[in-house]
Structures are given as structure tokens and as C-alpha cells.
CSV table of C-alpha atoms in Angstrom, one decimal:
chain,number,residue,atom,x,y,z
K,5,UNK,CA,-13.8,8.6,11.2
K,6,UNK,CA,-16.0,5.8,10.5
K,7,UNK,CA,-15.5,2.1,11.3
K,8,UNK,CA,-14.2,1.2,7.7
K,9,UNK,CA,-11.6,3.9,7.7
K,10,UNK,CA,-10.5,2.8,11.3
K,11,UNK,CA,-10.2,-0.9,10.4
K,12,UNK,CA,-8.6,-0.1,7.2
K,13,UNK,CA,-5.7,1.7,8.9
K,14,UNK,CA,-5.5,-0.9,11.5
K,15,UNK,CA,-5.2,-3.6,8.8
K,16,UNK,CA,-2.5,-1.4,7.0
K,17,UNK,CA,-0.6,-1.0,10.3
K,18,UNK,CA,-0.9,-4.8,10.8
K,19,UNK,CA,0.5,-5.5,7.3
K,20,UNK,CA,3.5,-3.4,8.0
K,21,UNK,CA,4.2,-4.9,11.3
K,22,UNK,CA,3.6,-8.5,10.2
K,23,UNK,CA,6.3,-7.9,7.5
K,24,UNK,CA,8.7,-6.2,9.8
K,25,UNK,CA,8.3,-8.8,12.3
K,26,UNK,CA,8.8,-11.7,9.8
K,27,UNK,CA,11.9,-10.4,8.5
K,28,UNK,CA,13.3,-9.6,11.7
K,29,UNK,CA,12.5,-12.7,13.5
K,30,UNK,CA,13.4,-15.1,10.7
K,31,UNK,CA,16.5,-13.0,10.0
K,32,UNK,CA,15.4,-13.5,6.3
K,33,UNK,CA,13.7,-11.5,3.7
K,34,UNK,CA,13.3,-14.5,1.2
K,35,UNK,CA,10.1,-14.3,-0.7
K,36,UNK,CA,9.8,-10.5,-0.2
K,37,UNK,CA,10.1,-8.2,-3.3
K,38,UNK,CA,12.5,-5.5,-2.4
K,39,UNK,CA,11.2,-3.7,-5.3
K,40,UNK,CA,7.6,-3.5,-3.9
K,41,UNK,CA,9.0,-2.3,-0.5
K,42,UNK,CA,11.1,0.3,-2.4
K,43,UNK,CA,7.9,1.6,-4.1
K,44,UNK,CA,6.0,1.8,-0.9
K,45,UNK,CA,8.7,3.6,0.8
K,46,UNK,CA,8.4,6.2,-2.2
K,47,UNK,CA,4.8,6.2,-2.0
K,48,UNK,CA,4.7,7.2,1.7
K,49,UNK,CA,7.6,9.6,1.3
K,50,UNK,CA,5.9,11.6,-1.5
K,51,UNK,CA,2.3,11.4,0.0
K,52,UNK,CA,3.3,12.5,3.6
K,53,UNK,CA,5.3,15.5,2.8
K,54,UNK,CA,2.2,17.4,4.2
K,55,UNK,CA,3.8,16.4,7.5
K,56,UNK,CA,5.7,19.5,7.4
K,57,UNK,CA,2.9,21.9,6.0
K,58,UNK,CA,-0.3,21.1,8.0
K,59,UNK,CA,-1.3,19.5,11.1
K,60,UNK,CA,-4.5,17.4,11.1
K,61,UNK,CA,-4.5,15.3,14.3
K,62,UNK,CA,-2.3,13.4,16.7
K,63,UNK,CA,-3.6,10.3,15.2
K,64,UNK,CA,-2.9,11.4,11.6
K,65,UNK,CA,0.5,12.5,12.1
K,66,UNK,CA,1.7,9.6,14.3
K,67,UNK,CA,0.4,6.9,11.8
K,68,UNK,CA,2.2,8.8,9.0
K,69,UNK,CA,5.4,8.8,10.7
K,70,UNK,CA,5.2,5.2,11.7
K,71,UNK,CA,4.3,4.4,7.8
K,72,UNK,CA,7.3,6.1,6.7
K,73,UNK,CA,9.7,4.9,9.3
K,74,UNK,CA,8.8,1.4,8.9
K,75,UNK,CA,9.0,1.4,5.1
K,76,UNK,CA,12.3,2.8,5.4
K,77,UNK,CA,13.2,0.2,8.1
K,78,UNK,CA,12.0,-2.6,5.8
K,79,UNK,CA,14.0,-1.5,2.7
K,80,UNK,CA,17.1,-1.4,4.8
K,81,UNK,CA,16.5,-4.7,6.2
K,82,UNK,CA,16.2,-6.2,2.6
K,83,UNK,CA,18.9,-4.3,1.1
K,84,UNK,CA,21.3,-4.1,3.7
K,85,UNK,CA,21.1,-6.0,7.1
K,86,UNK,CA,19.6,-9.1,5.5
K,87,UNK,CA,20.8,-8.6,2.0
K,88,UNK,CA,22.2,-12.1,1.8
K,89,UNK,CA,18.7,-13.7,2.2
K,90,UNK,CA,17.3,-11.4,-0.5
K,91,UNK,CA,15.9,-13.5,-3.5
K,92,UNK,CA,16.9,-10.7,-6.0
K,93,UNK,CA,16.8,-13.4,-9.0
K,94,UNK,CA,13.1,-13.7,-8.6
K,95,UNK,CA,12.4,-10.1,-8.0
K,96,UNK,CA,12.7,-9.2,-11.6
K,97,UNK,CA,9.7,-6.9,-12.3
K,98,UNK,CA,10.6,-3.8,-14.1
K,99,UNK,CA,9.6,-0.9,-11.6
K,100,UNK,CA,10.3,1.8,-14.3
K,101,UNK,CA,7.0,0.3,-16.0
K,102,UNK,CA,5.4,1.3,-12.9
K,103,UNK,CA,7.1,4.6,-11.8
K,104,UNK,CA,7.2,6.3,-15.4
K,105,UNK,CA,3.4,5.8,-16.3
K,106,UNK,CA,2.0,6.8,-12.9
K,107,UNK,CA,4.5,9.8,-12.9
K,108,UNK,CA,3.2,11.0,-16.2
K,109,UNK,CA,-0.4,10.3,-15.1
K,110,UNK,CA,-0.1,12.5,-12.0
K,111,UNK,CA,1.1,15.4,-14.1
K,112,UNK,CA,-2.0,15.1,-16.4
K,113,UNK,CA,-4.7,14.1,-14.1
K,114,UNK,CA,-4.6,16.0,-10.6
K,115,UNK,CA,-6.7,18.3,-8.4
K,116,UNK,CA,-4.3,21.1,-8.5
K,117,UNK,CA,-1.0,21.8,-10.5
K,118,UNK,CA,1.3,22.3,-7.6
K,119,UNK,CA,4.4,20.3,-6.4
K,120,UNK,CA,3.0,18.9,-3.2
K,121,UNK,CA,-0.3,18.0,-5.0
K,122,UNK,CA,1.3,16.4,-8.0
K,123,UNK,CA,3.4,14.3,-5.6
K,124,UNK,CA,0.4,13.2,-3.4
K,125,UNK,CA,-1.4,12.2,-6.6
K,126,UNK,CA,1.7,10.5,-8.0
K,127,UNK,CA,1.9,8.5,-4.6
K,128,UNK,CA,-2.0,7.4,-4.9
K,129,UNK,CA,-1.3,6.2,-8.5
K,130,UNK,CA,1.9,4.5,-7.6
K,131,UNK,CA,0.5,2.8,-4.5
K,132,UNK,CA,-2.3,1.2,-6.5
K,133,UNK,CA,0.4,-0.7,-8.4
K,134,UNK,CA,3.2,-1.1,-5.9
K,135,UNK,CA,2.3,-4.6,-5.0
K,136,UNK,CA,2.9,-5.9,-8.5
K,137,UNK,CA,6.4,-6.8,-8.2
K,138,UNK,CA,5.5,-8.8,-5.1
K,139,UNK,CA,2.7,-10.7,-6.8
K,140,UNK,CA,5.0,-11.2,-9.8
K,141,UNK,CA,7.4,-12.9,-7.6
K,142,UNK,CA,4.8,-15.1,-5.9
K,143,UNK,CA,3.6,-16.2,-9.2
K,144,UNK,CA,7.2,-16.6,-10.4
K,145,UNK,CA,8.3,-19.0,-7.6
K,146,UNK,CA,4.9,-20.4,-7.5
K,147,UNK,CA,4.4,-20.2,-3.8
K,148,UNK,CA,4.4,-17.9,-0.6
K,149,UNK,CA,5.2,-18.5,2.8
K,150,UNK,CA,1.9,-18.5,5.0
K,151,UNK,CA,3.2,-15.4,6.9
K,152,UNK,CA,3.9,-13.6,3.5
K,153,UNK,CA,0.1,-14.5,2.5
K,154,UNK,CA,-1.1,-12.9,5.9
K,155,UNK,CA,0.9,-9.8,5.0
K,156,UNK,CA,-0.5,-9.7,1.5
K,157,UNK,CA,-4.0,-10.2,2.7
K,158,UNK,CA,-3.9,-7.3,5.3
K,159,UNK,CA,-2.3,-5.1,2.8
K,160,UNK,CA,-5.0,-5.8,0.2
K,161,UNK,CA,-8.0,-5.5,2.5
K,162,UNK,CA,-6.8,-2.1,3.8
K,163,UNK,CA,-7.6,-0.5,0.4
K,164,UNK,CA,-10.8,-2.4,0.2
K,165,UNK,CA,-12.0,-1.4,3.4
K,166,UNK,CA,-11.1,2.4,2.2
K,167,UNK,CA,-13.7,1.9,-0.5
K,168,UNK,CA,-16.4,1.2,1.8
K,169,UNK,CA,-15.1,4.3,3.8
K,170,UNK,CA,-15.5,6.3,0.6
K,171,UNK,CA,-18.9,5.1,0.2
K,172,UNK,CA,-19.8,6.1,3.5
K,173,UNK,CA,-18.2,9.6,3.3
K,174,UNK,CA,-20.1,10.2,0.2
K,175,UNK,CA,-23.3,9.2,1.8
K,176,UNK,CA,-23.0,11.0,4.9
K,177,UNK,CA,-20.5,14.0,4.4
K,178,UNK,CA,-20.9,14.5,0.5
K,179,UNK,CA,-17.2,13.9,0.4
K,180,UNK,CA,-15.5,12.2,-2.5
K,181,UNK,CA,-12.1,12.2,-4.1
K,182,UNK,CA,-12.3,10.6,-7.7
K,183,UNK,CA,-8.4,10.1,-7.9
K,184,UNK,CA,-8.5,8.1,-4.5
K,185,UNK,CA,-11.5,6.3,-5.6
K,186,UNK,CA,-10.3,5.0,-9.0
K,187,UNK,CA,-6.8,4.3,-7.8
K,188,UNK,CA,-8.5,2.3,-4.8
K,189,UNK,CA,-10.6,0.3,-7.1
K,190,UNK,CA,-7.5,-0.6,-9.3
K,191,UNK,CA,-5.6,-1.5,-6.3
K,192,UNK,CA,-8.2,-3.8,-4.9
K,193,UNK,CA,-8.8,-5.4,-8.2
K,194,UNK,CA,-5.2,-6.3,-8.4
K,195,UNK,CA,-5.6,-8.3,-5.1
K,196,UNK,CA,-8.8,-10.3,-6.2
K,197,UNK,CA,-6.9,-13.1,-7.4
K,198,UNK,CA,-4.9,-13.4,-4.4
K,199,UNK,CA,-7.9,-12.9,-2.1
K,200,UNK,CA,-9.4,-16.0,-3.9
K,201,UNK,CA,-6.1,-18.3,-3.2
K,202,UNK,CA,-5.8,-16.9,0.3
K,203,UNK,CA,-9.5,-17.8,1.2
K,204,UNK,CA,-9.5,-21.2,-0.4
K,205,UNK,CA,-6.1,-22.2,0.6
K,206,UNK,CA,-4.3,-20.3,3.4
K,207,UNK,CA,-7.5,-20.2,5.5
K,208,UNK,CA,-7.9,-23.8,5.4
K,209,UNK,CA,-4.4,-24.3,6.7
K,210,UNK,CA,-2.7,-25.0,3.4
K,211,UNK,CA,0.4,-23.3,2.1
K,212,UNK,CA,-0.1,-20.7,-0.7
K,213,UNK,CA,0.9,-22.4,-3.9
K,214,UNK,CA,0.1,-22.1,-7.5
K,215,UNK,CA,-0.3,-24.8,-10.1
K,216,UNK,CA,2.9,-25.3,-11.9
D,69,UNK,CA,-19.9,17.9,-4.9
D,70,UNK,CA,-16.6,17.1,-5.3
D,71,UNK,CA,-14.3,18.2,-2.6
D,72,UNK,CA,-10.6,18.4,-3.0
D,73,UNK,CA,-9.1,16.0,-0.6
D,74,UNK,CA,-8.0,17.4,2.6
D,75,UNK,CA,-5.3,14.8,3.1
D,76,UNK,CA,-7.0,13.7,6.2
D,77,UNK,CA,-6.8,10.1,5.1
D,78,UNK,CA,-3.7,8.0,5.1
């Protein structure tokens, strides 16, 4: 494992923990898109079905289990435990516009036409756009809490670091997976606008707010 | 060469 891959995983894990702690400590999921979190739960579930079919390493298995469990915990907090604080009125992105096209695409463009492989491909495609309901919510309300901005930054930078990891692997292991690379590029591009705001505002101690 | 992913990534 190279440094980019490792930092990417740590960043992803940090994002998940930041979000869990934010909701749990404040007893509120205000400003968080339940739809994005639901999509991430679907992403992890469909991607990590290989937990049952092959073992790679203790690290790999434990990270997968943590990702799946925490995504379900987050969904549970939003739609059940702290349901009263969930801002559903602003969480209006139509997720079928993400799920249906990515599902169709995973049947058309995949490495192998088998159930597990199609589900894995679907999860890669869906992950690349799963943050859109959250970004849509931020743009709709015109602001995000600072802690939510940190969450979004950690989540966005994780896939960016994976891009460097893939360059590394191509260079030194002659390994590359075009499906993951293209989806990773799309995912990173979607965050660019947010990265700009994060660097120019949040890192300078200001709250992330968009011009009206 | 394009290698089918071994799913060793997360």
C-alpha cells in the first residue's frame, strides 16, 4: 500500500467519524442530507459483498466492516434517533436520477457480467455522485456548519488521494482499473467548487456561506 | 495492461 492510498483511507475514515460524532454530540442532524447518507449505505453494501467471498487482509476486512456499520448507524440516526432534527424540506434531490442511470450504466460498462461484479461496478458509479444531494442541500440553504464543511472536505479529498494512488500503481505495479479511475475523476470534479470555498473561507475561519 | 481489480481497495 502506498502513502496516497493509506492517507485516502484515513481521510475517508475521518470523514465518517466526524459526521457520526457531529450528529451524536449535537444530538442533531441539521444540515445533513439523509439522502446522501442513504446512498453511501447502498454504496458500501453493494461494494463489500466480497466480505463473504474472499479475504484480502485484516486491514481490508476491518475497514470494510467499519464503513458499512457506520453508514448504517448514520442513516439510523438521521431517519430514526434524531429524526425530529432532520431537515427534510431542504433535502429534495431526486435520488432516482442518480440510482437509475448508475444502475443501467453498471449493466452496460463493467469488467465481468456477474452479479457481484455488476454490484461492485454499480457501487463505484453511485459513489461518484452520491454526494450530490448533500451539495444540493448546502447550495439550497446557502450555508454549511463548519464541522459539516470539514466532513465534506475529508470525504472529497479521499477520492482525490486515490487518484494519486492509481497513478502510483500504474507507474510501479502496472495496475489500473479504468472504471474506478473515471468514476474517481468524476467524483473529484464534483467537489472542486466546494474545495475552493473550503480553502478560501473555512480555512480562514469563516463559515461556509454562499452568496444569495 | 489493464488488470481486473482484485478489490483490494476500499
